[in-house]
């Protein structure tokens, strides 16, 4: 793949596919909740077939940022943010309990709680890394941060 990139000719007809495997996955709550449901259902199916459900996990590190639940009920006061946060948690309790379970149940999966910030800001300020490392049979591999997101 490295040679294919080095010898790439923009005018030539493509004759080589280069696989891309990102370092991580970034999810918003609207798309991340269904993904966690899918993982949970896969675990149930594997268990029903006699397999080990604990083997069902995201293959890549995945972060889910809860950022689409905010509604403004209170405003214009010093306590508006905390009051809105409390109302949000009460409204979405079942979903948050489920996501907390998912974070504990699955390897390679983290949940950023509500009222932390929007997904892009949280990614840049807290989740993004310059480089990742992975131990392999040949030694330590270092590769740049890359992601797919929703």
Coordinates of N, CA and C in Angstrom, one line a residue:
X1 N 0.8 -1.2 0.0 CA 0.0 0.0 0.0 C 0.9 1.3 0.0
X2 N 2.0 1.2 0.7 CA 2.8 2.4 0.7 C 3.4 2.6 -0.6
X3 N 3.8 1.6 -1.3 CA 4.4 1.7 -2.7 C 3.3 2.2 -3.6
X4 N 2.1 1.8 -3.5 CA 1.0 2.3 -4.3 C 0.8 3.8 -4.1
X5 N 0.8 4.2 -2.9 CA 0.7 5.7 -2.7 C 1.9 6.4 -3.3
X6 N 3.1 5.9 -3.1 CA 4.3 6.6 -3.6 C 4.3 6.7 -5.1
X7 N 3.7 5.7 -5.7 CA 3.7 5.6 -7.2 C 2.4 6.1 -7.8
X8 N 1.6 6.7 -7.0 CA 0.3 7.1 -7.5 C 0.4 8.2 -8.6
X9 N -0.4 7.9 -9.7 CA -0.5 8.8 -10.8 C -1.9 9.3 -10.9
X10 N -2.2 10.6 -10.7 CA -3.5 11.1 -10.7 C -4.2 10.9 -12.1
X11 N -3.5 10.7 -13.2 CA -4.0 10.6 -14.5 C -4.3 9.1 -14.9
X12 N -3.7 8.2 -14.2 CA -3.8 6.8 -14.5 C -5.1 6.2 -14.0
X13 N -5.5 5.2 -14.7 CA -6.7 4.5 -14.2 C -6.4 3.7 -12.9
X14 N -7.2 3.8 -11.9 CA -6.9 3.1 -10.6 C -6.8 1.6 -10.8
X15 N -5.7 1.0 -10.3 CA -5.6 -0.5 -10.4 C -5.3 -1.1 -9.1
X16 N -5.4 -0.3 -8.0 CA -5.0 -0.8 -6.7 C -5.9 -0.2 -5.7
X17 N -6.5 -1.0 -4.8 CA -7.3 -0.5 -3.8 C -6.5 -0.4 -2.5
X18 N -6.6 0.7 -1.8 CA -5.9 0.9 -0.5 C -6.9 0.9 0.6
X19 N -6.7 0.0 1.5 CA -7.7 -0.1 2.6 C -7.4 1.0 3.6
X20 N -8.4 1.6 4.1 CA -8.3 2.6 5.2 C -8.9 2.1 6.4
X21 N -8.2 2.0 7.5 CA -8.7 1.6 8.8 C -8.4 2.8 9.8
X22 N -9.4 3.5 10.1 CA -9.1 4.7 11.0 C -8.7 4.2 12.4
X23 N -8.1 5.2 13.1 CA -7.6 4.9 14.5 C -8.8 4.8 15.4
X24 N -9.9 5.5 15.1 CA -11.0 5.5 16.1 C -12.3 5.9 15.4
X25 N -13.4 5.7 16.1 CA -14.7 6.1 15.7 C -15.3 7.1 16.6
X26 N -15.9 8.1 16.1 CA -16.6 9.2 16.9 C -18.0 9.2 16.6
X27 N -18.9 9.0 17.6 CA -20.3 9.0 17.4 C -21.0 10.1 18.2
X28 N -22.1 10.6 17.6 CA -23.0 11.5 18.3 C -24.1 10.6 18.9
X29 N -24.8 11.1 19.8 CA -25.8 10.3 20.5 C -26.9 9.8 19.5
X30 N -27.3 10.6 18.5 CA -28.4 10.2 17.6 C -28.0 8.9 16.8
X31 N -26.8 8.8 16.4 CA -26.4 7.6 15.7 C -25.7 6.6 16.6
X32 N -25.1 7.0 17.7 CA -24.4 6.1 18.6 C -25.3 5.2 19.4
X33 N -26.5 5.7 19.8 CA -27.4 4.9 20.6 C -27.9 3.7 19.8
X34 N -28.3 3.8 18.5 CA -28.6 2.7 17.7 C -27.4 1.7 17.6
X35 N -26.2 2.2 17.5 CA -25.0 1.3 17.4 C -24.9 0.5 18.6
X36 N -25.1 1.1 19.8 CA -25.0 0.3 21.0 C -26.1 -0.7 21.1
X37 N -27.3 -0.3 20.7 CA -28.4 -1.3 20.6 C -28.0 -2.5 19.7
X38 N -27.4 -2.2 18.6 CA -27.0 -3.3 17.7 C -25.9 -4.2 18.3
X39 N -25.0 -3.6 19.0 CA -24.0 -4.4 19.8 C -24.7 -5.3 20.8
X40 N -25.6 -4.7 21.5 CA -26.3 -5.5 22.6 C -27.1 -6.6 22.0
X41 N -27.8 -6.4 20.8 CA -28.5 -7.4 20.2 C -27.6 -8.5 19.6
X42 N -26.4 -8.1 19.1 CA -25.5 -9.1 18.7 C -25.0 -10.0 19.8
X43 N -24.8 -9.4 21.0 CA -24.4 -10.2 22.1 C -25.5 -11.2 22.5
X44 N -26.8 -10.8 22.5 CA -27.9 -11.7 22.8 C -27.9 -12.8 21.7
X45 N -27.7 -12.5 20.5 CA -27.7 -13.5 19.4 C -26.6 -14.5 19.6
X46 N -25.4 -14.1 19.9 CA -24.3 -15.0 20.1 C -24.5 -15.8 21.3
X47 N -25.1 -15.3 22.4 CA -25.4 -16.1 23.6 C -26.4 -17.2 23.3
X48 N -27.4 -16.8 22.5 CA -28.5 -17.8 22.1 C -27.9 -18.9 21.3
X49 N -26.8 -18.6 20.5 CA -26.2 -19.6 19.7 C -25.1 -20.4 20.4
X50 N -24.9 -20.1 21.7 CA -24.0 -20.8 22.6 C -22.6 -20.2 22.6
X51 N -22.4 -19.0 22.0 CA -21.1 -18.4 21.9 C -20.9 -17.5 23.1
X52 N -19.7 -16.9 23.1 CA -19.3 -16.0 24.2 C -19.7 -14.6 23.9
X53 N -20.7 -14.0 24.5 CA -21.2 -12.7 24.2 C -20.1 -11.6 24.5
X54 N -19.2 -11.9 25.4 CA -18.2 -10.9 25.8 C -17.2 -10.6 24.6
X55 N -17.3 -11.5 23.6 CA -16.4 -11.3 22.4 C -16.9 -10.2 21.5
X56 N -18.2 -9.8 21.7 CA -18.8 -8.7 20.8 C -18.4 -7.4 21.4
X57 N -17.5 -6.7 20.7 CA -17.0 -5.4 21.2 C -16.7 -4.6 19.9
X58 N -16.7 -3.2 20.0 CA -16.2 -2.5 18.9 C -14.7 -2.9 18.5
X59 N -14.4 -3.1 17.3 CA -13.0 -3.4 16.9 C -12.1 -2.3 17.0
X60 N -12.6 -1.1 16.9 CA -11.7 0.1 17.1 C -12.2 0.9 18.3
X61 N -11.4 1.7 18.9 CA -11.9 2.6 20.0 C -13.0 3.5 19.5
X62 N -14.1 3.5 20.2 CA -15.3 4.3 19.8 C -15.7 5.2 21.0
X63 N -15.9 6.5 20.7 CA -16.4 7.4 21.7 C -17.7 8.0 21.2
X64 N -18.7 8.0 22.2 CA -20.0 8.5 21.9 C -20.2 9.8 22.7
X65 N -20.4 10.9 22.1 CA -20.6 12.2 22.7 C -22.1 12.5 22.7
X66 N -22.6 12.6 23.9 CA -24.0 13.0 24.1 C -24.1 14.5 24.0
X67 N -24.6 15.0 22.8 CA -24.7 16.4 22.6 C -26.0 16.9 22.0
X68 N -26.9 16.0 21.7 CA -28.2 16.4 21.1 C -29.4 16.4 22.0
X69 N -29.2 16.4 23.2 CA -30.3 16.3 24.1 C -30.8 17.7 24.8
X70 N -30.0 18.7 24.5 CA -30.2 19.9 25.3 C -31.4 20.6 24.8
X71 N -32.3 21.0 25.7 CA -33.4 21.9 25.4 C -33.4 23.0 26.4
X72 N -33.7 24.2 26.0 CA -33.6 25.3 27.0 C -35.0 25.5 27.6
X73 N -35.1 25.2 28.9 CA -36.3 25.4 29.7 C -36.1 26.6 30.6
X74 N -34.9 26.8 31.0 CA -34.6 28.0 31.9 C -33.5 28.8 31.2
X75 N -33.6 30.1 31.4 CA -32.6 31.0 30.8 C -32.6 32.3 31.6
X76 N -31.5 33.0 31.4 CA -31.4 34.4 31.9 C -31.0 34.4 33.4
X77 N -30.7 33.3 34.0 CA -30.3 33.3 35.4 C -29.0 32.6 35.6
X78 N -28.3 32.9 36.7 CA -27.0 32.2 37.0 C -27.1 30.7 37.1
X79 N -28.3 30.2 37.4 CA -28.5 28.7 37.6 C -29.1 28.0 36.4
X80 N -29.3 28.8 35.3 CA -30.0 28.2 34.2 C -29.3 27.0 33.6
X81 N -28.0 27.0 33.5 CA -27.3 25.8 33.0 C -27.5 24.6 33.8
X82 N -27.3 24.7 35.1 CA -27.5 23.6 36.0 C -28.9 23.1 36.0
X83 N -29.9 24.0 36.0 CA -31.3 23.6 36.0 C -31.6 22.9 34.7
X84 N -31.2 23.4 33.6 CA -31.4 22.7 32.3 C -30.8 21.3 32.3
X85 N -29.6 21.2 32.9 CA -28.9 19.9 32.9 C -29.7 18.9 33.8
X86 N -30.2 19.3 34.9 CA -31.0 18.4 35.7 C -32.3 18.0 35.0
X87 N -32.9 18.9 34.3 CA -34.1 18.6 33.5 C -33.8 17.6 32.4
X88 N -32.7 17.8 31.8 CA -32.3 16.9 30.7 C -32.0 15.5 31.2
X89 N -31.3 15.4 32.3 CA -31.1 14.0 32.8 C -32.4 13.4 33.2
X90 N -33.3 14.1 33.8 CA -34.6 13.5 34.2 C -35.4 13.0 32.9
X91 N -35.3 13.8 31.9 CA -36.0 13.5 30.6 C -35.5 12.3 29.9
X92 N -34.1 12.1 30.0 CA -33.5 11.1 29.2 C -32.8 10.0 30.1
X93 N -33.3 9.9 31.3 CA -32.7 8.9 32.2 C -32.5 7.5 31.7
X94 N -33.6 7.0 31.1 CA -33.5 5.6 30.5 C -32.4 5.5 29.5
X95 N -32.3 6.4 28.6 CA -31.2 6.4 27.6 C -29.8 6.5 28.2
X96 N -29.7 7.4 29.2 CA -28.4 7.5 29.9 C -28.0 6.3 30.7
X97 N -29.0 5.7 31.3 CA -28.7 4.4 32.1 C -28.2 3.4 31.1
X98 N -28.9 3.3 29.9 CA -28.5 2.3 28.9 C -27.0 2.6 28.4
X99 N -26.7 3.8 28.1 CA -25.4 4.2 27.6 C -24.3 3.9 28.7
X100 N -24.6 4.2 29.9 CA -23.7 3.9 31.0 C -23.4 2.4 31.1
X101 N -24.5 1.6 30.9 CA -24.3 0.1 30.8 C -23.4 -0.2 29.7
X102 N -23.7 0.4 28.5 CA -22.8 0.1 27.3 C -21.4 0.4 27.6
X103 N -21.1 1.5 28.2 CA -19.7 1.8 28.5 C -19.0 0.8 29.4
X104 N -19.8 0.3 30.4 CA -19.2 -0.7 31.2 C -19.1 -2.1 30.6
X105 N -20.1 -2.4 29.7 CA -20.2 -3.7 29.1 C -19.2 -4.0 28.0
X106 N -18.9 -2.9 27.2 CA -18.1 -3.1 26.0 C -16.7 -2.6 26.1
X107 N -15.8 -3.3 25.6 CA -14.4 -2.8 25.6 C -14.3 -1.8 24.4
X108 N -13.3 -0.9 24.5 CA -13.1 0.0 23.4 C -14.3 1.0 23.2
X109 N -15.1 1.2 24.2 CA -16.2 2.1 24.1 C -16.3 3.0 25.3
X110 N -16.4 4.3 25.0 CA -16.5 5.4 26.0 C -17.7 6.3 25.7
X111 N -18.3 6.8 26.8 CA -19.4 7.7 26.6 C -19.0 9.1 27.3
X112 N -19.1 10.1 26.5 CA -18.9 11.5 27.1 C -20.3 12.0 27.5
X113 N -20.4 12.3 28.8 CA -21.7 12.7 29.4 C -22.3 13.9 28.8
X114 N -23.6 14.1 29.0 CA -24.3 15.3 28.5 C -23.7 16.6 29.2
X115 N -24.0 17.7 28.5 CA -23.6 19.0 29.1 C -22.1 19.2 29.1
X116 N -21.3 18.4 28.3 CA -19.9 18.6 28.2 C -19.5 19.5 27.1
X117 N -20.2 19.4 26.0 CA -20.0 20.3 24.8 C -20.5 19.5 23.6
X118 N -20.4 20.2 22.4 CA -20.8 19.6 21.2 C -19.7 18.6 20.7
X119 N -20.0 17.7 19.9 CA -19.1 16.6 19.5 C -17.8 17.1 18.9
X120 N -17.8 18.1 18.1 CA -16.6 18.6 17.4 C -15.7 19.2 18.4
X121 N -16.2 20.0 19.3 CA -15.4 20.7 20.4 C -14.8 19.6 21.3
X122 N -15.6 18.7 21.8 CA -15.2 17.6 22.7 C -14.1 16.8 22.0
X123 N -14.3 16.5 20.7 CA -13.3 15.7 20.0 C -11.9 16.5 20.0
X124 N -11.9 17.7 19.6 CA -10.7 18.5 19.5 C -10.1 18.8 20.8
X125 N -10.8 19.1 21.8 CA -10.3 19.4 23.1 C -9.9 18.3 24.0
X126 N -10.6 17.1 23.9 CA -10.4 16.1 24.9 C -10.1 14.7 24.3
X127 N -10.6 14.4 23.1 CA -10.5 13.0 22.6 C -9.3 12.8 21.6
X128 N -9.1 13.8 20.7 CA -8.1 13.7 19.7 C -6.7 13.5 20.2
X129 N -5.9 12.7 19.5 CA -4.5 12.5 19.9 C -3.7 12.8 18.6
X130 N -2.4 13.1 18.8 CA -1.6 13.3 17.6 C -1.2 12.0 17.0
X131 N -0.9 11.0 17.9 CA -0.5 9.7 17.3 C -1.0 8.6 18.3
X132 N -1.1 7.4 17.8 CA -1.5 6.2 18.5 C -0.3 5.3 18.5
X133 N -0.2 4.4 19.4 CA 0.8 3.3 19.4 C 0.1 2.0 19.6
X134 N 0.7 0.9 19.0 CA 0.1 -0.4 19.1 C 1.3 -1.4 19.1
X135 N 1.3 -2.3 20.1 CA 2.3 -3.3 20.1 C 2.0 -4.4 19.1
X136 N 2.9 -4.8 18.3 CA 2.8 -5.9 17.4 C 3.9 -6.9 17.6
X137 N 3.9 -8.0 16.8 CA 5.0 -8.9 16.9 C 6.3 -8.3 16.4
X138 N 6.2 -7.3 15.6 CA 7.4 -6.7 15.1 C 7.9 -5.5 15.9
X139 N 7.2 -5.2 17.0 CA 7.5 -4.0 17.8 C 6.4 -3.1 17.9
X140 N 6.7 -1.8 18.3 CA 5.7 -0.8 18.5 C 5.4 -0.1 17.1
X141 N 4.1 -0.1 16.8 CA 3.7 0.7 15.6 C 3.2 2.1 16.1
X142 N 3.6 3.1 15.4 CA 3.1 4.5 15.7 C 2.3 4.9 14.4
X143 N 1.1 5.4 14.6 CA 0.3 5.9 13.5 C -0.5 7.1 13.9
X144 N -0.8 8.0 12.9 CA -1.5 9.2 13.2 C -3.0 9.0 13.6
X145 N -3.5 10.0 14.3 CA -4.9 9.9 14.7 C -5.7 10.1 13.4
X146 N -6.7 9.3 13.2 CA -7.6 9.4 12.1 C -9.0 8.9 12.6
X147 N -10.1 9.3 12.1 CA -11.3 8.8 12.6 C -12.4 8.9 11.5
X148 N -13.4 8.1 11.7 CA -14.7 8.2 11.0 C -15.7 8.6 12.0
X149 N -16.6 9.4 11.6 CA -17.6 9.9 12.6 C -19.0 10.1 12.0
X150 N -19.9 10.3 12.9 CA -21.3 10.5 12.4 C -21.8 11.8 12.8

